[in-house]
Short mmCIF file of C-alpha atoms in Angstrom, two decimals:
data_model
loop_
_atom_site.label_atom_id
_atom_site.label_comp_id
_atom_site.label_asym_id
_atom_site.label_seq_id
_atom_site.Cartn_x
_atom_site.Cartn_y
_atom_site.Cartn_z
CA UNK A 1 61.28 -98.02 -19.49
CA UNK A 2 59.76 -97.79 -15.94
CA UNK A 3 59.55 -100.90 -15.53
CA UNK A 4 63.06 -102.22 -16.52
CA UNK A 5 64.17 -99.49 -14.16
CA UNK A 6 62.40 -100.94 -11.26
CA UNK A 7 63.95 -104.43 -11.81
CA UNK A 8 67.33 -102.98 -12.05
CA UNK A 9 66.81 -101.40 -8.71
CA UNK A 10 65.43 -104.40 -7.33
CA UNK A 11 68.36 -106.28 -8.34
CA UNK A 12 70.62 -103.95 -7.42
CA UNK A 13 69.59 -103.68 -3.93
CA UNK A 14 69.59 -107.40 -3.49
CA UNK A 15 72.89 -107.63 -4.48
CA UNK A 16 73.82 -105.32 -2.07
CA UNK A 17 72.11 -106.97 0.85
CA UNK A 18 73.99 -110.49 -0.96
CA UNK A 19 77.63 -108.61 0.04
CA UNK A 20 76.00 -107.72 3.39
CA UNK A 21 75.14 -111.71 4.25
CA UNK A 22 78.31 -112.79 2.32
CA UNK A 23 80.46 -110.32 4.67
CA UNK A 24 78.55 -111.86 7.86
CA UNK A 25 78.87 -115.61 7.04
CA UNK A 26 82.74 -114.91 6.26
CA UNK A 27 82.99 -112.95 9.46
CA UNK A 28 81.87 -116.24 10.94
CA UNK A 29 83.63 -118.82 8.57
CA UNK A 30 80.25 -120.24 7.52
CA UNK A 31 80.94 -121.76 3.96
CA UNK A 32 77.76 -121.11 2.26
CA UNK A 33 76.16 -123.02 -1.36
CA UNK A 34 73.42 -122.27 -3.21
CA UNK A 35 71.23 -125.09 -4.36
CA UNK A 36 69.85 -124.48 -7.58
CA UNK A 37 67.54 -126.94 -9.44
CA UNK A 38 63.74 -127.74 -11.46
CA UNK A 39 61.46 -129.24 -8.72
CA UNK A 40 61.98 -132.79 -8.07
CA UNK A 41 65.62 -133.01 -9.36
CA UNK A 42 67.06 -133.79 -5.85
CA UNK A 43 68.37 -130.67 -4.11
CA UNK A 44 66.81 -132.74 -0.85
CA UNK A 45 68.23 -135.42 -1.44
CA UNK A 46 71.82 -134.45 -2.04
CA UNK A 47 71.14 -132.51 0.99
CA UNK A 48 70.70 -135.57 2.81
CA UNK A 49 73.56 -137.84 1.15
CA UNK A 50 75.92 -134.76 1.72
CA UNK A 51 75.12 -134.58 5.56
CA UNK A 52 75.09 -138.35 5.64
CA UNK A 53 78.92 -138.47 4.49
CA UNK A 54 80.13 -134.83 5.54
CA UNK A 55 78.14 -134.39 9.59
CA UNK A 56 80.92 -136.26 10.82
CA UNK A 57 83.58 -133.79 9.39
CA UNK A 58 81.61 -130.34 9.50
CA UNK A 59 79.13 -129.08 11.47
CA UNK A 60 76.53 -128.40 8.41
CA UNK A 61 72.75 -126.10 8.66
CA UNK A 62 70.60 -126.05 5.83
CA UNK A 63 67.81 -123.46 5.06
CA UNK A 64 64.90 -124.82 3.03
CA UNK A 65 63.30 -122.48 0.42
CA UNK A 66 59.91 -123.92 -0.57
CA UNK A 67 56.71 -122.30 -2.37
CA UNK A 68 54.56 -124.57 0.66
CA UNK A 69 54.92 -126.63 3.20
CA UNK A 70 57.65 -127.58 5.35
CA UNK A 71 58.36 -131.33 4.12
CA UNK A 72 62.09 -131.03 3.16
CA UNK A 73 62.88 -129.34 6.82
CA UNK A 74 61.24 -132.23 8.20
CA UNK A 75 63.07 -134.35 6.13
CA UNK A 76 66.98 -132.69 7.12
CA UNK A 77 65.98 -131.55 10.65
CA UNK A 78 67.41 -134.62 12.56
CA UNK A 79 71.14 -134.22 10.87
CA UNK A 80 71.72 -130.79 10.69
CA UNK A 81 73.07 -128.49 13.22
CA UNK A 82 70.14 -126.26 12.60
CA UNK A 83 67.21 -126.06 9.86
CA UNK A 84 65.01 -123.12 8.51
CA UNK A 85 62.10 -123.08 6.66
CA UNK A 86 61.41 -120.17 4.72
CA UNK A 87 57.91 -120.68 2.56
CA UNK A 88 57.85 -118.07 0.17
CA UNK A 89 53.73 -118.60 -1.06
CA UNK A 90 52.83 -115.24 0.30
CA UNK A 91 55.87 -112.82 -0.53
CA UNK A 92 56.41 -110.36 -2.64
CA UNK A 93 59.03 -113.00 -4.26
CA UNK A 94 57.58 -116.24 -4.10
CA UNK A 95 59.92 -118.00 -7.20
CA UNK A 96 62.90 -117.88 -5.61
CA UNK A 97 64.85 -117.02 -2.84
CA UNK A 98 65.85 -113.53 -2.62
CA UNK A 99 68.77 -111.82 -0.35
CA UNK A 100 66.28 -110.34 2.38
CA UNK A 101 64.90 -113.69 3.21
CA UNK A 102 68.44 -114.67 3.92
CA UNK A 103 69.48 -111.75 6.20
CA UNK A 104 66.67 -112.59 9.12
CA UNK A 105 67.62 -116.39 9.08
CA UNK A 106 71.38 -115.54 9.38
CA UNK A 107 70.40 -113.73 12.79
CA UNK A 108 68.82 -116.95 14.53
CA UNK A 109 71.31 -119.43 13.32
CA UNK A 110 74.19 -119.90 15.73
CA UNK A 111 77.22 -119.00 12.51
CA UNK A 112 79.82 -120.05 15.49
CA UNK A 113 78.68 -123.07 15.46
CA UNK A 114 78.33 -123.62 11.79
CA UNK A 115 81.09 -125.14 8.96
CA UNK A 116 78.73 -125.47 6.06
CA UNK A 117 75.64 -123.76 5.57
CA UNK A 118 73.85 -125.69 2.41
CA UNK A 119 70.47 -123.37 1.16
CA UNK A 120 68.05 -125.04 -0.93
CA UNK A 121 66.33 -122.39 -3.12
CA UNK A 122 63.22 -122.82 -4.80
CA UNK A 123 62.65 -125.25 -7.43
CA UNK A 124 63.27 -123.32 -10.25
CA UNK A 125 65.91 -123.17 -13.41
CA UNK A 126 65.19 -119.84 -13.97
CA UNK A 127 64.22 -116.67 -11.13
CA UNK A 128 67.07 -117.81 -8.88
CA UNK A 129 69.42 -117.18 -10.90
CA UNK A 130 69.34 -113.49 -10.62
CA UNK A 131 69.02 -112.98 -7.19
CA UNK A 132 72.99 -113.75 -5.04
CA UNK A 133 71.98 -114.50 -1.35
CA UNK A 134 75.23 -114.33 -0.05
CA UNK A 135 76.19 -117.84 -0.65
CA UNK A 136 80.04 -118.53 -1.62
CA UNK A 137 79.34 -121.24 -4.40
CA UNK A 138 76.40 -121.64 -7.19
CA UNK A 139 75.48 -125.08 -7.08
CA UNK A 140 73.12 -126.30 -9.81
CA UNK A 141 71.43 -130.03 -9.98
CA UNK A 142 70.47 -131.52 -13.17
CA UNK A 143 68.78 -134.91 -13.78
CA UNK A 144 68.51 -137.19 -16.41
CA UNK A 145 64.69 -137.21 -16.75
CA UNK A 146 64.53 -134.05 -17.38
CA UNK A 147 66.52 -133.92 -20.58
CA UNK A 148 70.00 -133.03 -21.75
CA UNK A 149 69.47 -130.16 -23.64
CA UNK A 150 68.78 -127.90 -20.38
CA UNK A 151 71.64 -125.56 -20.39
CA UNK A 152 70.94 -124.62 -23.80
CA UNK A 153 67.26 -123.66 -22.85
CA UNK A 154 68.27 -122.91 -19.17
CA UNK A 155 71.48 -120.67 -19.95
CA UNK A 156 71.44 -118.49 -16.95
CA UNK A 157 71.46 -120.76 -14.03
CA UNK A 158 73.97 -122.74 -15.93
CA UNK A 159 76.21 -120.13 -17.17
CA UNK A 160 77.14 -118.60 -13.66
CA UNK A 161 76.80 -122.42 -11.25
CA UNK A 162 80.78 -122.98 -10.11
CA UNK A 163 79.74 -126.38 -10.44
CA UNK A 164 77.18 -128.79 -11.80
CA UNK A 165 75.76 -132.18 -10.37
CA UNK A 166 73.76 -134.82 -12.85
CA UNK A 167 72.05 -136.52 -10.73
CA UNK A 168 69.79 -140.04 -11.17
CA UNK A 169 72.49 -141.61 -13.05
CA UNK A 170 70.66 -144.75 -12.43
CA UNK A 171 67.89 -144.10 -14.37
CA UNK A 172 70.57 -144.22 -17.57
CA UNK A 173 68.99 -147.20 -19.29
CA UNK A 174 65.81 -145.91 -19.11
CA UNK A 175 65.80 -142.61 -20.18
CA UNK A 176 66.99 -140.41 -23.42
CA UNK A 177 70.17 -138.17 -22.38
CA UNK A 178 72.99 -137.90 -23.72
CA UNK A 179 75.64 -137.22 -21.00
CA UNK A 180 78.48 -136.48 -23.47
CA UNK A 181 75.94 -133.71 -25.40
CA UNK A 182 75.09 -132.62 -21.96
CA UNK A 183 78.67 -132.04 -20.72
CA UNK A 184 79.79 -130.40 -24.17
CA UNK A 185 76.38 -127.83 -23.96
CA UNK A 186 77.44 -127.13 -20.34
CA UNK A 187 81.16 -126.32 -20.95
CA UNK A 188 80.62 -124.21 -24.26
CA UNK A 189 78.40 -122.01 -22.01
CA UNK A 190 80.59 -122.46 -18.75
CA UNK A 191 84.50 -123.38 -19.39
CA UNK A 192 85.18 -123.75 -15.05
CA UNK A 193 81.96 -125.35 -14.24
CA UNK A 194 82.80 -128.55 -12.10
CA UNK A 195 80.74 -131.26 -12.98
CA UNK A 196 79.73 -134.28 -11.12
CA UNK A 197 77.68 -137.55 -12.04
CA UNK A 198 75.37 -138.62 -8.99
CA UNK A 199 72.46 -141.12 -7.76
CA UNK A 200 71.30 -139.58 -4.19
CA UNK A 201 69.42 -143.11 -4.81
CA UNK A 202 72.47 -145.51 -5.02
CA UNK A 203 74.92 -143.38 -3.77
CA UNK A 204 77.15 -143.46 -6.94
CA UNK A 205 79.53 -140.43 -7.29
CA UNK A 206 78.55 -138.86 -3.73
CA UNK A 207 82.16 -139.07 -2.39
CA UNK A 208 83.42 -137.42 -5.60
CA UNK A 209 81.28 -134.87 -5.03
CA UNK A 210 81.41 -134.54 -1.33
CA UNK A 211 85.35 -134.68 -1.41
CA UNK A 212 85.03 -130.98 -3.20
CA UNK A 213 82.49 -129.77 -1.23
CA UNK A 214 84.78 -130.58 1.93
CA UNK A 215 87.94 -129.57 -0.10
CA UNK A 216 85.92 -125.65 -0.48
CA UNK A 217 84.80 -125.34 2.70
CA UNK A 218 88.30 -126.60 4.42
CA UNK A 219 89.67 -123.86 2.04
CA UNK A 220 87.75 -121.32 3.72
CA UNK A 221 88.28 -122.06 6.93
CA UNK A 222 91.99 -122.02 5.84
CA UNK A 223 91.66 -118.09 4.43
CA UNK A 224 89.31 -116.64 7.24
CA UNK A 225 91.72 -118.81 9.89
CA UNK A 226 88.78 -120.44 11.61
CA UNK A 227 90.75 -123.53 12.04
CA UNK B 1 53.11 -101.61 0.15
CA UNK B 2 54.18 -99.66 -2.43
CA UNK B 3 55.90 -102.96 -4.64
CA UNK B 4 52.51 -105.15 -3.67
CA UNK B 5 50.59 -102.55 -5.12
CA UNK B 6 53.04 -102.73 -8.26
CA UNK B 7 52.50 -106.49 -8.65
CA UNK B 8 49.04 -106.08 -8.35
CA UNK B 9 48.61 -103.13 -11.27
CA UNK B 10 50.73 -106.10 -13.21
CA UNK B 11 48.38 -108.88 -12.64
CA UNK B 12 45.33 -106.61 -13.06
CA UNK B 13 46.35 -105.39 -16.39
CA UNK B 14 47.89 -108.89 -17.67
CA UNK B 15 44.34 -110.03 -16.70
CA UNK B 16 42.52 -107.29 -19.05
CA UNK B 17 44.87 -108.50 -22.23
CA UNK B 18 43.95 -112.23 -21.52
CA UNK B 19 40.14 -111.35 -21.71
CA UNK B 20 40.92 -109.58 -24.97
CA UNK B 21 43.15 -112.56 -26.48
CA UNK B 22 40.36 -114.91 -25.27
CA UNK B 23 37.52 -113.13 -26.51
CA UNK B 24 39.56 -112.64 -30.01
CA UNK B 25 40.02 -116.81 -29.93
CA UNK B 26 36.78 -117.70 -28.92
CA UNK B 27 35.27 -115.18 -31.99
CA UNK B 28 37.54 -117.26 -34.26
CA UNK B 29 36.68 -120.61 -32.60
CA UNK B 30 39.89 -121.56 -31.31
CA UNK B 31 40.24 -123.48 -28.65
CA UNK B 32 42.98 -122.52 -26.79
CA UNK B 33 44.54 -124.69 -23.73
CA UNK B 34 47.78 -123.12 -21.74
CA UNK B 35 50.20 -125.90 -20.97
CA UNK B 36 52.74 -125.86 -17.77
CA UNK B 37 55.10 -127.64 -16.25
CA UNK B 38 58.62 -127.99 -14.23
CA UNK B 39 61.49 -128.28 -17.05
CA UNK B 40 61.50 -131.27 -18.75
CA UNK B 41 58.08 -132.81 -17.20
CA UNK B 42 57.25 -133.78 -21.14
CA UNK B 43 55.03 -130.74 -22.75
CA UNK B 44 56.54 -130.71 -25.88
CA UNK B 45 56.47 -134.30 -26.17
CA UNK B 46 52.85 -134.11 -25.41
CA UNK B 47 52.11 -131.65 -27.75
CA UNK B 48 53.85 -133.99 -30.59
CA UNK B 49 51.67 -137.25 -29.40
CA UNK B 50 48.26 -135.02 -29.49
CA UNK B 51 49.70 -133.85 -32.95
CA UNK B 52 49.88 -137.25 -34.06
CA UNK B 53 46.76 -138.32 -32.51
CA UNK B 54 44.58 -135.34 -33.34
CA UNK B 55 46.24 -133.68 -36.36
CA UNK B 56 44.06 -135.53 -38.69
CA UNK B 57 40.72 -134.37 -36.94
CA UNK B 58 41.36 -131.10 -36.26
CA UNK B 59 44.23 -128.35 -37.80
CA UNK B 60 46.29 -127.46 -34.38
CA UNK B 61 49.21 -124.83 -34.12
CA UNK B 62 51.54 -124.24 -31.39
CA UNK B 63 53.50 -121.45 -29.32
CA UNK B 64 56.18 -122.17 -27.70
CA UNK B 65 57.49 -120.50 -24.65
CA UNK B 66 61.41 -120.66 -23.76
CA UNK B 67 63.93 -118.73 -21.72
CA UNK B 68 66.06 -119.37 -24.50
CA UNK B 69 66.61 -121.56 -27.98
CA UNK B 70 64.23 -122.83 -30.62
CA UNK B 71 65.19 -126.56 -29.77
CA UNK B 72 60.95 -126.95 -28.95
CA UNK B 73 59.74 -125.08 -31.82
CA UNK B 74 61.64 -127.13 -34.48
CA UNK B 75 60.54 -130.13 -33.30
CA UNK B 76 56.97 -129.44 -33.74
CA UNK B 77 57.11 -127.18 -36.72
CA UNK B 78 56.32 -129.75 -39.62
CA UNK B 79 53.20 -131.16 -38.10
CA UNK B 80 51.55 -128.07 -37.13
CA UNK B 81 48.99 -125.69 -39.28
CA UNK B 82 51.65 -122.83 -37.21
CA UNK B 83 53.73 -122.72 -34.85
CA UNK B 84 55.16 -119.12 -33.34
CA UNK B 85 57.66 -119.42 -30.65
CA UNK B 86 58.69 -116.80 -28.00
CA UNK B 87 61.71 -116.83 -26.11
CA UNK B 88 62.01 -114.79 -22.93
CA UNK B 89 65.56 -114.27 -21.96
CA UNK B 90 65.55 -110.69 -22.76
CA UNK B 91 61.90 -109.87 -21.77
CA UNK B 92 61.39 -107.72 -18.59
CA UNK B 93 59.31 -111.22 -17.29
CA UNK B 94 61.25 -113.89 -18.60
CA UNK B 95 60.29 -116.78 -15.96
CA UNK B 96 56.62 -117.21 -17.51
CA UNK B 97 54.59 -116.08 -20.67
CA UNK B 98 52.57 -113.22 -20.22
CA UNK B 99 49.65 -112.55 -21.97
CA UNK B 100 51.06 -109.43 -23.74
CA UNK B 101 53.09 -111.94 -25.39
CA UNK B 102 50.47 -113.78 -26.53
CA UNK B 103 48.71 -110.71 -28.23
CA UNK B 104 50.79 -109.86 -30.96
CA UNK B 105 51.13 -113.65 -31.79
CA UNK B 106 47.12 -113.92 -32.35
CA UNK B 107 47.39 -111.33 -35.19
CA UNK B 108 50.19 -113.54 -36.73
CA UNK B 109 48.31 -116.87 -36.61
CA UNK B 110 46.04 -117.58 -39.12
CA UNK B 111 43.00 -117.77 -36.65
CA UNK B 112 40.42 -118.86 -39.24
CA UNK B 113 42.11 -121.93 -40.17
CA UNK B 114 43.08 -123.12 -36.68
CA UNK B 115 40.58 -125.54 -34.65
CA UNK B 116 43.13 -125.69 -31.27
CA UNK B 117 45.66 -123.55 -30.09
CA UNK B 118 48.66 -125.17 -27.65
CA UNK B 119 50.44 -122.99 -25.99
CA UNK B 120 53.54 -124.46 -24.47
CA UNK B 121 54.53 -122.22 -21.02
CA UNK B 122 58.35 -121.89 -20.07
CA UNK B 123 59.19 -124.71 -17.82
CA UNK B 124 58.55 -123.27 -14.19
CA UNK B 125 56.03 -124.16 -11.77
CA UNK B 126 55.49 -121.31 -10.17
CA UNK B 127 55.45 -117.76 -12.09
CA UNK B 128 52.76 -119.21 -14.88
CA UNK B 129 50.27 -119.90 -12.22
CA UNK B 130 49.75 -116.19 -11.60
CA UNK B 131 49.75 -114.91 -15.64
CA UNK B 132 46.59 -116.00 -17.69
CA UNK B 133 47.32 -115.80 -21.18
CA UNK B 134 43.62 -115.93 -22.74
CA UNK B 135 43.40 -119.82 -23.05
CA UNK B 136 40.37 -121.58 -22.33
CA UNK B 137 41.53 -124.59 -20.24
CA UNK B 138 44.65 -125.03 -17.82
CA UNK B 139 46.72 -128.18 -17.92
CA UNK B 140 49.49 -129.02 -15.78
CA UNK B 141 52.31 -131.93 -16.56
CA UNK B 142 53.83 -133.74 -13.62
CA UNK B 143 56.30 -136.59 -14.19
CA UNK B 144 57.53 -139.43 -12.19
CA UNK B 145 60.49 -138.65 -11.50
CA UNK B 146 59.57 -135.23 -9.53
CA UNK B 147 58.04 -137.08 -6.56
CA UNK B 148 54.91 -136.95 -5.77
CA UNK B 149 54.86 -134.31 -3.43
CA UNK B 150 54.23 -131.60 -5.77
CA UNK B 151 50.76 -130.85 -5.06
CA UNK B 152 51.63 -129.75 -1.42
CA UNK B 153 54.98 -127.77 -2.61
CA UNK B 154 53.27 -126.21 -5.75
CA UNK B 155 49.91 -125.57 -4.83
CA UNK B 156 48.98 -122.36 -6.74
CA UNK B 157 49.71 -123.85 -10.35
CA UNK B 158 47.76 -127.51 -9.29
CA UNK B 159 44.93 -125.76 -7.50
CA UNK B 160 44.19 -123.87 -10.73
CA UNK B 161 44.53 -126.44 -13.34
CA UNK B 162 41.57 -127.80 -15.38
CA UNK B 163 43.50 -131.41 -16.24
CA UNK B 164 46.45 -132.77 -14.53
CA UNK B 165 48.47 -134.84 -16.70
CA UNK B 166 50.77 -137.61 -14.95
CA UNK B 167 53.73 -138.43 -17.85
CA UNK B 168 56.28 -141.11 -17.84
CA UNK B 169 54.35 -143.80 -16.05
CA UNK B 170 56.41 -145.93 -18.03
CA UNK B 171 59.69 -145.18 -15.33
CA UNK B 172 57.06 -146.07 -12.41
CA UNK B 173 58.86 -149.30 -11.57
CA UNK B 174 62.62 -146.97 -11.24
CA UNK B 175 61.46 -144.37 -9.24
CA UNK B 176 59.62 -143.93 -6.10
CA UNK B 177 56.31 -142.27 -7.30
CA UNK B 178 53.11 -143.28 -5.43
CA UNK B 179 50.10 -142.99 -8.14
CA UNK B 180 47.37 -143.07 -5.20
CA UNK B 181 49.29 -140.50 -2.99
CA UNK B 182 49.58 -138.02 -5.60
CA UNK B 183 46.03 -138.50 -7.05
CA UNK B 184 44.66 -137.94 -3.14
CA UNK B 185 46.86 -135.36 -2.54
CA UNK B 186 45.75 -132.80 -6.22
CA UNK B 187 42.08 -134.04 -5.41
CA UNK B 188 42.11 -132.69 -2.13
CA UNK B 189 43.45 -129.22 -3.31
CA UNK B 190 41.43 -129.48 -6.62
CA UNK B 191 38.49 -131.41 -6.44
CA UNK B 192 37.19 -130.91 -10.16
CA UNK B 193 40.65 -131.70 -11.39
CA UNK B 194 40.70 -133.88 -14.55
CA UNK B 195 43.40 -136.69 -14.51
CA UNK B 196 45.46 -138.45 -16.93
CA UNK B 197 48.26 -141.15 -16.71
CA UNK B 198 50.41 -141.05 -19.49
CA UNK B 199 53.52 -142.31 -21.10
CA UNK B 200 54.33 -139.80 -24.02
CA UNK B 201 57.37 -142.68 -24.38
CA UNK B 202 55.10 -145.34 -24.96
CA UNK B 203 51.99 -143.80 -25.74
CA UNK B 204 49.98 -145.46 -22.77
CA UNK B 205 47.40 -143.88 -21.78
CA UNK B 206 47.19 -141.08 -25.12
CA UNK B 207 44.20 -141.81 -26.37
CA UNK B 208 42.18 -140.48 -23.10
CA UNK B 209 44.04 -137.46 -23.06
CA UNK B 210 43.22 -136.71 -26.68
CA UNK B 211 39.88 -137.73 -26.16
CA UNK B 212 38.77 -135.70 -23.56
CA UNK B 213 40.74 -132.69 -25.85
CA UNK B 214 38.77 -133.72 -28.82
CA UNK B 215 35.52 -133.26 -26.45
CA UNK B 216 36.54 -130.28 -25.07
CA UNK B 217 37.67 -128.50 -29.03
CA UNK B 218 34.28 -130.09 -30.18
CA UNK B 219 32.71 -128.60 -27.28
CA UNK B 220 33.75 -125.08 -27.83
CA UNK B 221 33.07 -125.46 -31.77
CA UNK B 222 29.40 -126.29 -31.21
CA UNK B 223 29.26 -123.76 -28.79
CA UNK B 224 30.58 -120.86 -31.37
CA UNK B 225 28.88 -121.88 -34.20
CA UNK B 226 32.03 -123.11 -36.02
CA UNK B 227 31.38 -126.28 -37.16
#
């Protein structure tokens, strides 16, 4: 029972500090997504073919959320507006972003300057999911190598994403999933979810994808009167 | 200082019940091998090749670990001497099996009849690096499609591992995976790392993997006075 009472606190104390970052990126108009996926499934990517099509448009920072190392900052530093590394190996959270790792970064970036701020978490279907950083939109990539049945054995993450992207649709012929099965196991568990088809490889289904992410974060520039 | 010294009480006393499952095993003669991996990386689809490779030498049951569903479980449930699975979603750790888990699942098992235990982790690669269960070896899965960079973003759950398996080599021509890179990149944080290039697809590259397993179960047999 101690325990359980613990995580509750924990939880409900990072939610709180969640409203606290939401309330300052608002403040600022910062449109902020959480990037949500298994290691490997191509937050970084998407990262990269969203500023590629959208850093003309918006002003975009992304903070990376790794275990180790700093190779995806390296990789996003020369688009972005501003990058941040957070490296979570020796925290008392190290399997996911939490809200307090947020608050610090939100400090240093210049939010005046800033349209979109994109945060890769952790790679990881399944501790993210319970901690809210702040961000505006829960943004979940899936890929097809991993398997389609992943929101049946993932239900959290999937359950509460505002939208989904399937990404390494080029790797259709080569692998088993079902995209139908998928997209019926997604929207029994989440009726709203968007859902996009990608390849950050080939580019297929990027403007789809980046026309909503542009569409969002116009809309809250719109409601907070930034432009 | 007051939560580290929480987590630390928790990883202290999961390490005390792994000693006691692994002692229990080892007086029964089971060889037990904890298997990780991101989501989708291929362990139950390893588990059903070494089932097909190995179930005629040796009598081999299975527990499954899962946030959610008994999708794994059924698959492997009508070539195994047993197979127990635990699903997580509701447990007060629910990104990783803990070894607490495993305890009340070794008094279920029929211990005397079973030559090698495979216990299939949830699909994360970070929380099961920290949680020994009781098993005797540590393998890791890595696939293709991750990237190869997983080593250097991962390091806890690599450095640790007894065998490294490399699945769906068969995709290596699709994807931008460099064999060499990786290799150099586990060795360097793992020098006594065992390495194995599959393609649970296709099958290349099985019959090492159970081989060196068969070795390993023998290994421990002859040890315990089993066989």
């Amino acid at each position: 029972m101690k325990k359980i009472e613990v995580i509750k606190n924990v939880l409900d104390a990072n939610q709180s500090i969640a409203d606290q970052n939401q309330r300052l990126l608002s403040e600022h108009s910062v449109f902020a997504i959480n990037i949500m996926s298994s290691p490997g499934a191509g937050k970084t990517s998407l990262i990269l073919q969203t500023m590629a099509k959208l850093g003309g448009k918006l002003n975009i920072a992304v903070i990376e959320g790794d275990v180790a190392s700093t190779i995806d900052a390296e990789k996003v530093k020369d688009k972005a507006t501003a990058v941040i590394q957070i490296t979570t190996r020796y925290m008392s959270e190290n399997c996911t972003l939490i809200a307090n790792m947020i608050s610090p970064t939100l400090k240093s970036l210049p939010l005046e300057d800033i349209d979109l701020l994109l945060i890769e978490n952790v790679g990881n279907l399944i501790c993210p999911s319970e901690f809210a950083l702040g961000e505006h939109k829960r943004v979940v990539i899936t890929s097809l190598p991993e398997g389609d049945d992943k929101p049946i054995k993932y239900p959290m993450i999937f359950a509460d994403a505002d939208a989904v992207v399937i990404n390494k649709v080029d790797l259709q012929n080569y692998v088993d999933f079902d995209i139908p099965a998928f997209r019926n196991n997604l929207v029994n568990l989440n009726p709203k979810v968007k859902i996009f088809e990608v390849s950050c490889k080939t580019g297929a289904g990027i403007d789809d994808w980046c026309s909503w992410l542009l569409d969002e974060t116009k809309c809250k520039h719109t409601l907070s009167n930034k432009e």
